[in-house]
Coordinates of C-alpha atoms in Angstrom, one line a residue:
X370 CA 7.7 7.0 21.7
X371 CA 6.6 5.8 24.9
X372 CA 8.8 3.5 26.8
X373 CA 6.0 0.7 27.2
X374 CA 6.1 0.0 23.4
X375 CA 10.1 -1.0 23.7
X376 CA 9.9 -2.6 27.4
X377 CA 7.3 -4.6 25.6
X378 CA 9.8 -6.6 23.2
X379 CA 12.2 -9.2 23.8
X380 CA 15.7 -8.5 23.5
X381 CA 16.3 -9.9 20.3
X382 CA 13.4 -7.5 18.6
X383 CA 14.8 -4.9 20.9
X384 CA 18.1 -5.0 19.0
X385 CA 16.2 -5.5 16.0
X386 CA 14.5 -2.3 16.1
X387 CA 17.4 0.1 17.8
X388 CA 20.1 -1.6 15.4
X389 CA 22.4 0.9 14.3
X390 CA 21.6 3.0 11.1
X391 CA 23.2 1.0 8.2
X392 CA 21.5 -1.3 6.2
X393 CA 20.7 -4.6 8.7
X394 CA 19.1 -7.9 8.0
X395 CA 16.5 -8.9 10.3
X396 CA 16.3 -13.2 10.4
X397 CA 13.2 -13.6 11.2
X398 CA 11.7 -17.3 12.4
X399 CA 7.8 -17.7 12.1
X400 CA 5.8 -16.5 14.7
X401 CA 8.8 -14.0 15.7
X402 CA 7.0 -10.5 15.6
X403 CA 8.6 -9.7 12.4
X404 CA 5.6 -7.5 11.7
X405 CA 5.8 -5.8 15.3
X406 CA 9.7 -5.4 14.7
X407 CA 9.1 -3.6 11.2
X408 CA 6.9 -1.1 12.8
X409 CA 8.7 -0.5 16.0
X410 CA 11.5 0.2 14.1
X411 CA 9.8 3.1 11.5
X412 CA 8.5 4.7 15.3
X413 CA 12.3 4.3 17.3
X414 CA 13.3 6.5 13.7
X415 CA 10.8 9.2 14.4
X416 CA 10.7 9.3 17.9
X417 CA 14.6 9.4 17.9
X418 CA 14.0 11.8 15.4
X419 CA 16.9 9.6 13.3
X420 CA 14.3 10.1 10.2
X421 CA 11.2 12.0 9.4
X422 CA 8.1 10.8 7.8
X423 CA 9.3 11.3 4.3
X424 CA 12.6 9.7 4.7
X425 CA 11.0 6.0 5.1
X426 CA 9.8 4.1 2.5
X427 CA 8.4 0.6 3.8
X428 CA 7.8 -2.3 1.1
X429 CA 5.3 -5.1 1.9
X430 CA 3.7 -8.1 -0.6
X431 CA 0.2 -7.2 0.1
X432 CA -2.0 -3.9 0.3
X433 CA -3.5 -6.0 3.4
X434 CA -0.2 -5.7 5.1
X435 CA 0.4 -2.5 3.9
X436 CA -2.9 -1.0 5.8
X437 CA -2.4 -2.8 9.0
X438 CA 1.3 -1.6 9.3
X439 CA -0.3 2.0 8.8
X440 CA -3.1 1.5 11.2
X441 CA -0.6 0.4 13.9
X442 CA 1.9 3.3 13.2
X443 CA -1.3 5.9 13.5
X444 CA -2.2 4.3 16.8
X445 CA 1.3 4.7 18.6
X446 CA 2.8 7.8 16.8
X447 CA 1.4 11.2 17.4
X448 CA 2.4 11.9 13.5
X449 CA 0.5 12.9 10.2
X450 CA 2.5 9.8 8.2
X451 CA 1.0 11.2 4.9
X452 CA 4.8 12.1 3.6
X453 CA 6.1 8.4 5.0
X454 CA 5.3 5.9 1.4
X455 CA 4.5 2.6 2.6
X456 CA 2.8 -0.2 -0.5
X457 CA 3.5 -2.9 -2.4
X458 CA 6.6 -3.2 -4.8
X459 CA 3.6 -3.1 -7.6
X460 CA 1.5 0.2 -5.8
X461 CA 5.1 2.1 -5.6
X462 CA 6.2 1.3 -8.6
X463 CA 2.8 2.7 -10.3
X464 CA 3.2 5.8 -7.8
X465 CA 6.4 6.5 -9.0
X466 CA 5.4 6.1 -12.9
X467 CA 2.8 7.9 -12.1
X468 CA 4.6 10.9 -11.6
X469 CA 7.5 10.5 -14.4
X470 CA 5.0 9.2 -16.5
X471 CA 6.9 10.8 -19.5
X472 CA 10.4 10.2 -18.4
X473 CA 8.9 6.5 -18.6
X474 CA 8.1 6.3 -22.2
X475 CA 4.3 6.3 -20.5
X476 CA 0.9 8.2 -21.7
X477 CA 0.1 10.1 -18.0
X478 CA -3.3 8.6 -18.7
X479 CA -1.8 4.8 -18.7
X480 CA -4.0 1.5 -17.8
X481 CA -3.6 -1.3 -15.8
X482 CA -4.3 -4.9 -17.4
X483 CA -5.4 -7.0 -14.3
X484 CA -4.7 -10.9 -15.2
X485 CA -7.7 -11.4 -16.9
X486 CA -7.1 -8.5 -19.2
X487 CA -3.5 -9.8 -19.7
X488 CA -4.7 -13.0 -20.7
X489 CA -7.3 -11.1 -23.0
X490 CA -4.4 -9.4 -24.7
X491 CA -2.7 -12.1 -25.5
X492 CA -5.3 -14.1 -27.3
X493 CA -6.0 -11.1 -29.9
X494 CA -1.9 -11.2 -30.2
X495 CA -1.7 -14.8 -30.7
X496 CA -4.2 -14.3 -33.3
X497 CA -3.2 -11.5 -35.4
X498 CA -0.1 -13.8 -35.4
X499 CA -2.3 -17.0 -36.7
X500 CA -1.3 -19.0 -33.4
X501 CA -4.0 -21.9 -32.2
X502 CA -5.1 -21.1 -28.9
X503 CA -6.7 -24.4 -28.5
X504 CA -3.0 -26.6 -29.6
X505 CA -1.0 -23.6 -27.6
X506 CA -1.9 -22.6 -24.5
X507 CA -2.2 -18.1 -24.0
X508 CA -1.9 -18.9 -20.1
X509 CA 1.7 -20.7 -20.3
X510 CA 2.3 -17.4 -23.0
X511 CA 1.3 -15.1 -20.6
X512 CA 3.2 -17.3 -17.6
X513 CA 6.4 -16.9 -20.1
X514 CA 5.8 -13.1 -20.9
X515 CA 5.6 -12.7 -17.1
X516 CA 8.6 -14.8 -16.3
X517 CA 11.1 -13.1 -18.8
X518 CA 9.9 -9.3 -17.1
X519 CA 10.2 -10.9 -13.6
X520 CA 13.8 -11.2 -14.9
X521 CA 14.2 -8.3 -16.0
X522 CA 14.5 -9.4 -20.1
X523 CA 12.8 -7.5 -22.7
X524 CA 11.4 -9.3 -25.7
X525 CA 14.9 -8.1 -27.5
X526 CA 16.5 -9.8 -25.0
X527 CA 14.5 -12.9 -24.4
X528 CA 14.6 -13.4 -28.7
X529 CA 18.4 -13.9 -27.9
X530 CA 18.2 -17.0 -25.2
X531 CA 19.1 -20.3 -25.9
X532 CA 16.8 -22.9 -25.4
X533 CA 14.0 -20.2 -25.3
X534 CA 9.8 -21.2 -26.6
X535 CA 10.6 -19.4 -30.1
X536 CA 6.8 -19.0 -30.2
X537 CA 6.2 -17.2 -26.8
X538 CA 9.4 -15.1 -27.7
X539 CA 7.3 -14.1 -30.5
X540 CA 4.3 -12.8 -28.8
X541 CA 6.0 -11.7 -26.2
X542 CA 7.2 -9.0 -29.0
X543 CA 4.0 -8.4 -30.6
X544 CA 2.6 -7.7 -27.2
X545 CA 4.9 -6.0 -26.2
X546 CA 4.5 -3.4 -29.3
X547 CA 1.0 -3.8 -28.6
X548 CA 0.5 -2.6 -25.2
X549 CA 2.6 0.4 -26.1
X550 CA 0.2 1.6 -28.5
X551 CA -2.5 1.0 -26.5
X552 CA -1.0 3.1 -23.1
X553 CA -1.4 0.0 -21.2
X554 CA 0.5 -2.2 -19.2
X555 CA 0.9 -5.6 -17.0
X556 CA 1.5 -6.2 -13.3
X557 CA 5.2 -7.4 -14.5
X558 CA 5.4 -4.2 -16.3
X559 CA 5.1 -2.2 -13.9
X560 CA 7.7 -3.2 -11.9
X561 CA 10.3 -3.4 -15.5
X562 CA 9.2 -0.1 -16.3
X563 CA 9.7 1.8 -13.2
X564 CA 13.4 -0.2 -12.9
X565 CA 14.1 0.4 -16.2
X566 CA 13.3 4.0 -15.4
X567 CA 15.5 4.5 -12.2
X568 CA 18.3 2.8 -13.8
X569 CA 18.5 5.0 -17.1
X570 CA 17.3 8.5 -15.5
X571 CA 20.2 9.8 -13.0
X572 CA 18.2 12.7 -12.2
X573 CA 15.1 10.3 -11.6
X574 CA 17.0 8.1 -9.4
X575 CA 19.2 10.5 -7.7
X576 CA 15.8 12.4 -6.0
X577 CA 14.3 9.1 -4.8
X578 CA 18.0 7.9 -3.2
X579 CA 18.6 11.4 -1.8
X580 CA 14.6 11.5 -0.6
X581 CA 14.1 7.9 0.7
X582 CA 17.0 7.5 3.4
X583 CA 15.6 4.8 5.3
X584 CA 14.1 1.9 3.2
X585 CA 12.5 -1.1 4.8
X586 CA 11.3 -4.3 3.2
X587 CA 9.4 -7.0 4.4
X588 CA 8.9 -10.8 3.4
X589 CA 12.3 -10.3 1.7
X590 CA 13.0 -14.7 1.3
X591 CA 9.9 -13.7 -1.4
X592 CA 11.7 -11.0 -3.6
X593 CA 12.6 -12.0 -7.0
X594 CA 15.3 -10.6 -9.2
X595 CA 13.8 -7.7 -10.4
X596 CA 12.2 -6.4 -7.1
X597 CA 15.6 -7.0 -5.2
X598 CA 17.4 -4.5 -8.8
X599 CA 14.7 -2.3 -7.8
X600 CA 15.7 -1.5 -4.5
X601 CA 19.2 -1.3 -5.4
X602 CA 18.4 1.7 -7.8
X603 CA 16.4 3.1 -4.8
X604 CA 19.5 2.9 -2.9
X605 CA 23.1 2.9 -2.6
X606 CA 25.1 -0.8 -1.4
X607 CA 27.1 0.6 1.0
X608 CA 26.5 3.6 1.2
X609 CA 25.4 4.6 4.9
X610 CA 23.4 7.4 3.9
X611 CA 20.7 4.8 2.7
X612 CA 19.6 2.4 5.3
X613 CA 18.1 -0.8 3.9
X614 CA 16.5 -2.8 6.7
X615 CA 15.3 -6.2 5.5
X616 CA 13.0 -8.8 7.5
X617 CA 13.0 -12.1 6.0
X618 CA 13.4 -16.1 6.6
X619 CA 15.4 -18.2 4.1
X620 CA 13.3 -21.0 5.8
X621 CA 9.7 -20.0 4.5
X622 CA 11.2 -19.4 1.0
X623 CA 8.7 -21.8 -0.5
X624 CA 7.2 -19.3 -3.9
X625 CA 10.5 -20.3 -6.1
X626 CA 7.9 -21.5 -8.7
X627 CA 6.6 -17.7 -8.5
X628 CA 10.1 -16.0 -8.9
X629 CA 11.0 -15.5 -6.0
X630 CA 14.9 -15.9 -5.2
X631 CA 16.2 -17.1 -2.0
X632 CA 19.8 -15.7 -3.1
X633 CA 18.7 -12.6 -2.7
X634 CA 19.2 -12.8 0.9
X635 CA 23.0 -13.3 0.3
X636 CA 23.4 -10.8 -1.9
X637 CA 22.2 -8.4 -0.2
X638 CA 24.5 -9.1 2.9
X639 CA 27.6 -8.8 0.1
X640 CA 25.8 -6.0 -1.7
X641 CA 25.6 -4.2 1.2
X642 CA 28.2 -4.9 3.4
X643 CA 25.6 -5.9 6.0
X644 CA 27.6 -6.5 9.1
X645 CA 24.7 -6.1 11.6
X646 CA 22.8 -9.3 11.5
X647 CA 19.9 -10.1 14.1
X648 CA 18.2 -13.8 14.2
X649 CA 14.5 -13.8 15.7
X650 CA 14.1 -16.9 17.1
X651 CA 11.5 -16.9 19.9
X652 CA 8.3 -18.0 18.5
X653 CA 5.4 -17.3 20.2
X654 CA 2.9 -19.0 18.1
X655 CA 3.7 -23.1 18.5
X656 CA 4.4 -25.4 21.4
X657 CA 8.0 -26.2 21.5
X658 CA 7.0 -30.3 20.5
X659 CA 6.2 -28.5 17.1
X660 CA 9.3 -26.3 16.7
X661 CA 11.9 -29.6 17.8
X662 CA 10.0 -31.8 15.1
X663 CA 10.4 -28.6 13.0
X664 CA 13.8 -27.5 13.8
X665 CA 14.9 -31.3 12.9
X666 CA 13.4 -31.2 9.3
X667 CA 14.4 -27.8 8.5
X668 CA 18.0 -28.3 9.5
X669 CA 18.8 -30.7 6.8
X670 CA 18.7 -28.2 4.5
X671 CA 21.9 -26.9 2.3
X672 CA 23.2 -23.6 2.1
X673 CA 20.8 -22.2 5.1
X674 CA 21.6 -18.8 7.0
X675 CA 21.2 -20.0 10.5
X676 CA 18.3 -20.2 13.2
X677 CA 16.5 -22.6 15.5
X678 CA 13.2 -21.3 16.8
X679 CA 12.6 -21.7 21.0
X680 CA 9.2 -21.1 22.8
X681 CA 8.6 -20.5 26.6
X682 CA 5.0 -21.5 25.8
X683 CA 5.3 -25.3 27.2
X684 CA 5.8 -28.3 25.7
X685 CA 2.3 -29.1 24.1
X686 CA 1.0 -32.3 22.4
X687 CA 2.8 -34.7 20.7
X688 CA 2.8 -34.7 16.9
X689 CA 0.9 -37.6 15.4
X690 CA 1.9 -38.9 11.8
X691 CA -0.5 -39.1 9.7
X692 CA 0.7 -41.5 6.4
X693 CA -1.8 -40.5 3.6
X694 CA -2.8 -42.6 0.5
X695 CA -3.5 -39.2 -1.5
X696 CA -3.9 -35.5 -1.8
X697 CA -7.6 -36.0 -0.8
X698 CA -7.0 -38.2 1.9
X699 CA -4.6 -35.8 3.4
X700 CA -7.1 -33.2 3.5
X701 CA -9.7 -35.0 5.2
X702 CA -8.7 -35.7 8.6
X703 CA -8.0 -31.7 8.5
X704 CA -11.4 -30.4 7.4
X705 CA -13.2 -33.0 10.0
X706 CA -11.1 -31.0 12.6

């Protein structure tokens, strides 16, 4: 790797990206270079020749992010990174069932049911069952069905909760049966499935923890329960010979109503035995006006991990207040800007 590319980061992301090989937590503050640090680190591994291309596995939230980490990887590294997995949680999870299809309890041939064909499926369950879809709502049933996968509960399981919706409980089963017939299945599914798959098959899980030695996730404040069980069965807590190296910012965990749990973040430090923990905090995005008034809010918050963003960039403009009556009012000084 050539020198420039490390010379080029502050010392913060410099420790980031040459921190020891055990699994690490990167604190990240917005506007840090989290995305610069991800990547720097996956070339210091091959240009240290600490990891080849097939070792790495790097998880992001979007195929957007996914490409551009790619793209910037190709353009420093004099690698073909055709071995090296990088996707989603959702696009290596259907790579993986892909290939143990049958081990999965899947037709090789399977489908994928987009939201709209979810929501589809559901209606024809809910009436083969004789539910009203105009006095019961298929969205909140497929918002349920979702929810209970997300956690990792089968219908079996969910049929067992106290305080459950009996109703959704019960299309959730009849879907469930139904999408096995038809060699089909959900977003959720996917990710259930391949767990399910990892935790139950030894021999399925032992290839991928002996193959992927360094694993690297991004936007890790947004993982929910199921993705953060996934990359446990990908791995080994504290086990050296798998690296996890998370990125992540307990203070932009706002997509709770989505699933995603801050906690993980925790965990994974005692899971782990993470003892290697690095705070970015130099932003280089906002003035440092912004990042006080910011800093002040955010630090009245419970239970946080610790960080208080900085800029060299100058002081800026003062922050105006702006008291609105509504959610349209608040939006219209912005679009007139």
């Amino acid at each position: 790797m050539s020198s420039d590319l490390l010379q080029s980061l502050n010392p913060r992301q410099l420790q980031a990206v040459t921190a020891p090989e055990k699994s690490v937590l990167i604190l990240a503050g917005a506007g840090s270079g989290k995305t610069r640090v991800l990547t720097t680190r996956i070339a210091w591994l091959l240009s240290e020749h600490k990891a080849q291309t097939g070792d790495i596995l790097a998880v992001t939230f979007t195929n957007k992010a996914a490409k551009e980490m790619l793209v910037r990887l190709e353009a420093i590294l004099p690698y073909d990174l055709r071995r090296m997995w990088v996707g989603t949680f959702h696009g290596l999870c259907n790579r993986i069932l892909r290939t143990h299809a049958q081990d999965a309890g899947l037709p090789k041939t399977f489908q994928i049911l987009d939201s709209s064909d979810q929501l589809s499926m559901v209606k024809r369950v809910m009436k083969a069952l004789n539910i009203d879809t105009e006095s019961y709502d298929p969205r909140q049933v497929a918002n349920v069905i979702n929810w209970y996968k997300e956690n990792g509960m089968r219908a079996s399981h969910a049929a067992g909760q106290q305080g459950g919706d009996e109703t959704a409980v019960k299309v959730y089963q009849a879907y469930e049966q139904q999408c096995q017939r038809e060699g089909v299945v959900d977003f959720a599914e996917l990710l259930l499935r391949c767990y399910e798959l990892l935790d139950r098959n030894e021999i399925v899980r032992s290839h991928y923890q002996n193959r992927f030695r360094h694993i690297l996730v991004d936007e890790f404040q947004d993982t929910n329960v199921l993705q953060y069980r996934w990359i446990k069965a990908l791995s080994r807590p504290g086990v050296d010979t798998n690296c996890v190296f998370c990125v992540g910012d307990d203070d932009q965990s706002i997509y709770a109503f989505r699933g995603a749990n801050v906690g993980n973040m925790a965990e994974f430090v005692r899971d782990y035995g993470v003892s290697h923990i690095v705070k970015l905090e130099q932003n280089y995005r906002s003035t440092s006006h912004i990042l006080d008034a910011a800093n002040a809010v955010i630090g009245h918050n419970a239970e946080r991990m610790g960080k208080n963003l900085w800029t060299d960039s100058g002081s800026g403009e003062l922050i105006d207040l702006y008291y609105a009556a509504d959610d349209r009012d608040e939006a219209r000084p912005i679009k007139q800007d």
